[in-house]
Coordinates of C-alpha atoms in Angstrom, one line a residue:
Chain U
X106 CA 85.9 33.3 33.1
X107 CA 84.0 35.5 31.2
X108 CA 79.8 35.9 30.3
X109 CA 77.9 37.0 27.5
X110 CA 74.4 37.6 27.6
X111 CA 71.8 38.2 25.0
X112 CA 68.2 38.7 24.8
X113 CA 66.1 35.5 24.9
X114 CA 63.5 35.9 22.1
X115 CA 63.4 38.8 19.4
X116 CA 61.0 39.0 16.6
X117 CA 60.6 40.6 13.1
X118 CA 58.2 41.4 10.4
X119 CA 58.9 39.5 7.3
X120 CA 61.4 41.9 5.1
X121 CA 61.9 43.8 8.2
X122 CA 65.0 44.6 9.5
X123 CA 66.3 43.0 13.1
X124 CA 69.2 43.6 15.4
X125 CA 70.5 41.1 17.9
X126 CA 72.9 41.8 20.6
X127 CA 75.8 40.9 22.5
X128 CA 76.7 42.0 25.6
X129 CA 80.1 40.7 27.7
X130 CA 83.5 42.1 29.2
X131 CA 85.6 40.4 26.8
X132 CA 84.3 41.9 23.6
X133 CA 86.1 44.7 24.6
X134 CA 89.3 42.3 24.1
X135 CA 88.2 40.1 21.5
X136 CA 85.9 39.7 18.2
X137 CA 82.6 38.3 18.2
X138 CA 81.4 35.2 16.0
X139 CA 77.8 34.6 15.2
X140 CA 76.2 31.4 14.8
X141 CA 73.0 30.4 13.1
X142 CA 71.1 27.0 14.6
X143 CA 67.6 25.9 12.9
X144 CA 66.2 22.8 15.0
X145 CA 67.4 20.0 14.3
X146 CA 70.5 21.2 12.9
X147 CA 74.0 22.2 13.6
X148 CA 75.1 25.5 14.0
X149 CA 76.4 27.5 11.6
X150 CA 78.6 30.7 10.9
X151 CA 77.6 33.4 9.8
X152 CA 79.5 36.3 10.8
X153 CA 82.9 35.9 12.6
X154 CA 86.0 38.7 13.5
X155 CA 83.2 41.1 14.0
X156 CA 81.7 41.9 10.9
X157 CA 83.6 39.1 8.0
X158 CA 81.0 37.1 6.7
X159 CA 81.5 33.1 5.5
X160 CA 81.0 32.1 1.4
X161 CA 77.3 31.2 0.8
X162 CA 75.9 33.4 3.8
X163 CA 73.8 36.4 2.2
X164 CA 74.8 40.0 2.3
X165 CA 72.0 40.8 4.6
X166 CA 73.7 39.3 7.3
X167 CA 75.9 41.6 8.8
X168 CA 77.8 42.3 11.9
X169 CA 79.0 45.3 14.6
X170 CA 80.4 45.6 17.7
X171 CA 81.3 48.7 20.1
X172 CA 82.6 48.4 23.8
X173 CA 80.8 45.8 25.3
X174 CA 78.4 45.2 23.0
X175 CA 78.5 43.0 19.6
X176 CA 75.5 43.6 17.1
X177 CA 74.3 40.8 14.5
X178 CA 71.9 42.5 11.9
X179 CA 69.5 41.2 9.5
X180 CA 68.3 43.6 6.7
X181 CA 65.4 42.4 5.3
X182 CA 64.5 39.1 7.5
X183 CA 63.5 36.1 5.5
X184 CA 61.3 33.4 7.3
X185 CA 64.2 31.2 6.5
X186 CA 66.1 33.0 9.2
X187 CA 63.9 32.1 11.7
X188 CA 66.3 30.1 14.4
X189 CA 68.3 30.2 17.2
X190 CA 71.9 32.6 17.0
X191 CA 74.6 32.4 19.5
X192 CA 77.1 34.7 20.2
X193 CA 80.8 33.3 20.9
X194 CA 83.9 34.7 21.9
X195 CA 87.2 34.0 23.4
X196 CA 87.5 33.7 27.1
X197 CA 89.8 35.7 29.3
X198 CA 91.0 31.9 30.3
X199 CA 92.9 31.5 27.6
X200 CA 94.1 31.6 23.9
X201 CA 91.8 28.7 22.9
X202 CA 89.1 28.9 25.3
X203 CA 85.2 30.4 24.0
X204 CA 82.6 31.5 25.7
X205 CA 79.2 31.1 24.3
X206 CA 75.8 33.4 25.0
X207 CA 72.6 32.0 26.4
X208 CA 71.5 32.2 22.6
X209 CA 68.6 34.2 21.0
X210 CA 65.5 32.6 19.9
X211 CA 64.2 34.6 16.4
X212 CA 61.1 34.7 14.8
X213 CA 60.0 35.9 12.0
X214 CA 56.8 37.2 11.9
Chain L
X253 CA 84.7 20.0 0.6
X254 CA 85.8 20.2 4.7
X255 CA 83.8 17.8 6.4
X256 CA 83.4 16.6 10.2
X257 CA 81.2 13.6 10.3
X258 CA 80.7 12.3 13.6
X259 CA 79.8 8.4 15.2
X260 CA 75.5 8.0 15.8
X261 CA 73.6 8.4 18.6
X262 CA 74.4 6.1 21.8
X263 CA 72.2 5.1 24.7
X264 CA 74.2 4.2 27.3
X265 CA 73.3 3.8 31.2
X266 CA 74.8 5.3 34.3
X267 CA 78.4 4.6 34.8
X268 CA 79.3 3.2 31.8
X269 CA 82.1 4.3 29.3
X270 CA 81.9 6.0 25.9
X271 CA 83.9 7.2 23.6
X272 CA 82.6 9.3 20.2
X273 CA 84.3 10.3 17.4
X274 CA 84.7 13.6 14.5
X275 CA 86.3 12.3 11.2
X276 CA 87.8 15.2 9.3
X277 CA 88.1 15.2 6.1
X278 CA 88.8 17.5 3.2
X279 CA 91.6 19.3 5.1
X280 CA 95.1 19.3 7.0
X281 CA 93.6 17.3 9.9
X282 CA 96.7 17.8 11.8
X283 CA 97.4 21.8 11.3
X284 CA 93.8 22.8 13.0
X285 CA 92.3 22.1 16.2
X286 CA 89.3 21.0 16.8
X287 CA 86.7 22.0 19.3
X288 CA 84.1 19.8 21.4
X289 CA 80.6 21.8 22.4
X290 CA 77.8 20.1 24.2
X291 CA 74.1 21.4 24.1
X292 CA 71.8 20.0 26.6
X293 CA 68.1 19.2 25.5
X294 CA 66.5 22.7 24.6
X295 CA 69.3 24.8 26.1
X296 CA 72.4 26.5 24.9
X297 CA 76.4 26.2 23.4
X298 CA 78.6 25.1 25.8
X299 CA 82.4 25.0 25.0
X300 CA 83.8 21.4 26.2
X301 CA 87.4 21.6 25.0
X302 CA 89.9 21.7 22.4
X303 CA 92.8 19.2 20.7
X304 CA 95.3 19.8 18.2
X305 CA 95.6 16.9 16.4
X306 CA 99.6 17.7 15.5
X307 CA 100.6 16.6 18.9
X308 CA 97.5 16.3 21.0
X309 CA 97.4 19.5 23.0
X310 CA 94.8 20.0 24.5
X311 CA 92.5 22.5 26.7
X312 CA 89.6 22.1 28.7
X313 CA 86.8 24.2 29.9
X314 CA 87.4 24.0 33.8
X315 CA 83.6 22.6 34.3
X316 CA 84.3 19.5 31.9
X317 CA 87.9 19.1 33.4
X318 CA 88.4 15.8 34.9
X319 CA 84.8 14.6 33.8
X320 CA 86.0 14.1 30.2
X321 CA 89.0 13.0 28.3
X322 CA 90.2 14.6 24.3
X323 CA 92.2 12.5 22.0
X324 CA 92.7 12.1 18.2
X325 CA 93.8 9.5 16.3
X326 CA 95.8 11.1 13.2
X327 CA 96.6 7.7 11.3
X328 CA 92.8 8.2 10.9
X329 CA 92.0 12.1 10.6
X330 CA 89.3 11.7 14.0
X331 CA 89.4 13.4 16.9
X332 CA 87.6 11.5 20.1
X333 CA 85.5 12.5 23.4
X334 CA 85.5 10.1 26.1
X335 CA 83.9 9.6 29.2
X336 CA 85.0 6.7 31.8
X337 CA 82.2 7.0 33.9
X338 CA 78.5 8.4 32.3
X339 CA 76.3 10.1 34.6
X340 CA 72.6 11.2 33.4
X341 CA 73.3 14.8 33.1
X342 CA 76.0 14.0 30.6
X343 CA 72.8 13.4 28.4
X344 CA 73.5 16.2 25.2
X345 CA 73.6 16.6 21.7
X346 CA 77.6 16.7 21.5
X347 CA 79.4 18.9 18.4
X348 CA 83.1 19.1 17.4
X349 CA 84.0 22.1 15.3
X350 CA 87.2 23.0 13.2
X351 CA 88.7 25.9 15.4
X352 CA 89.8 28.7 13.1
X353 CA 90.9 30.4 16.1
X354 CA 94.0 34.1 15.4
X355 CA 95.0 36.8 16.9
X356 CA 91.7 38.4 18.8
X357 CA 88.9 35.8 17.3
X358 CA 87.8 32.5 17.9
X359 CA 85.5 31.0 15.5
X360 CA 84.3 27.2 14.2
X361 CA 83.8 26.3 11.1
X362 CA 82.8 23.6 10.2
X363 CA 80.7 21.9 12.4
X364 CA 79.8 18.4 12.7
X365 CA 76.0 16.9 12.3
X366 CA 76.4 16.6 16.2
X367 CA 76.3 12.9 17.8
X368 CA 73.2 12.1 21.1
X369 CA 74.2 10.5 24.1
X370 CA 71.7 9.3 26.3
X371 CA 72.2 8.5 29.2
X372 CA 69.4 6.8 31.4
X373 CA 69.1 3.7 33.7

């Protein structure tokens, strides 16, 4: 099965721009999908096949991947993007099965 | 509006049985499948497993095989996660998730509000 690994806490200056990361064998095989968790909440997506992004998520939100390495970006971070965001690909398992990263914990300073 | 509403919290004690469920709504219940992902208390995504309602296929992550059982119901649009036999580190916030899964990407959308199991003698 496969891993993916992020960082476990990242922080940005309100307006600032922020870059989280991605890092796994199989996102040299297969596209990345974001998702957004505030506490108490469910997850959410916000960018998925690399860099498409849901209706009703904003254009700051945006998404990039290259080798082993996927890339969620906020331009100009809004305190209401403080939360958790997961990274999620498919597995080399199988067709159907996702891996998930250990999540990144942002805060918005 | 798709929606996946899921059944409430449950307490339940070591070794007994549960089943939860993920009504659909909004949507061809039957032409997506629809993933199960568990999140322990403060930690991350796991993925649990995966149905197609249209005939009950199903997948599991090799950690949950055997430990838990898929079905849906699609007289009813709702997909089910059982257990026969709780154990307290089965105690997790518990999603399901419309898999819009193609060629080279797997993604969920929606997600249900998640349903508690607590498990605890």
């Amino acid at each position: 099965s496969s891993e993916l690994t992020q960082d476990p806490v990242v922080s940005v200056a309100l307006g600032q721009t922020v870059r989280i990361t991605c890092q796994g064998d199989s996102l040299r095989n297969y596209y990345v999908s974001w998702y957004q968790q505030k506490p108490g909440q469910a997850p959410v997506v916000v960018i998925y096949g690399k860099t498409n992004r849901p209706s009703g998520i904003p254009d700051r939100f945006s998404g990039s991947s290259s080798g082993n390495t996927a890339s969620l970006t906020i331009t100009g971070a809004q305190a209401e993007d403080e939360a958790d965001y997961y990274c999620g690909s498919r597995d080399f398992s199988g067709y159907h099965h996702v891996v998930f990263g250990g999540g990144t914990k942002l805060t918005v300073l | 509006e798709v929606r996946l509403v899921q059944s409430g919290a449950e307490v339940k004690k070591p070794g007994e049985s549960l089943r939860i469920s993920c009504k659909a709504s909004g949507y061809s219940f039957t032409s997506y499948w629809i993933a199960w992902v568990r999140q322990m208390p403060g930690k991350g995504l796991e993925w649990v497993g995966i149905i197609y309602p249209g005939d009950s296929d199903t997948r599991y992550n090799p950690s949950f095989q055997g430990q838990v059982i898929l079905s849906a119901d699609k007289s009813i649009s709702t997909a089910y996660l059982q257990w026969s036999s709780l154990k307290a580190s089965d105690t997790a916030m518990y999603y399901c998730a419309r898999d819009l899964s193609s060629s080279f990407q797997n993604w969920f959308d929606p997600w249900g509000q998640g349903t508690l199991v607590t498990v605890s003698s």
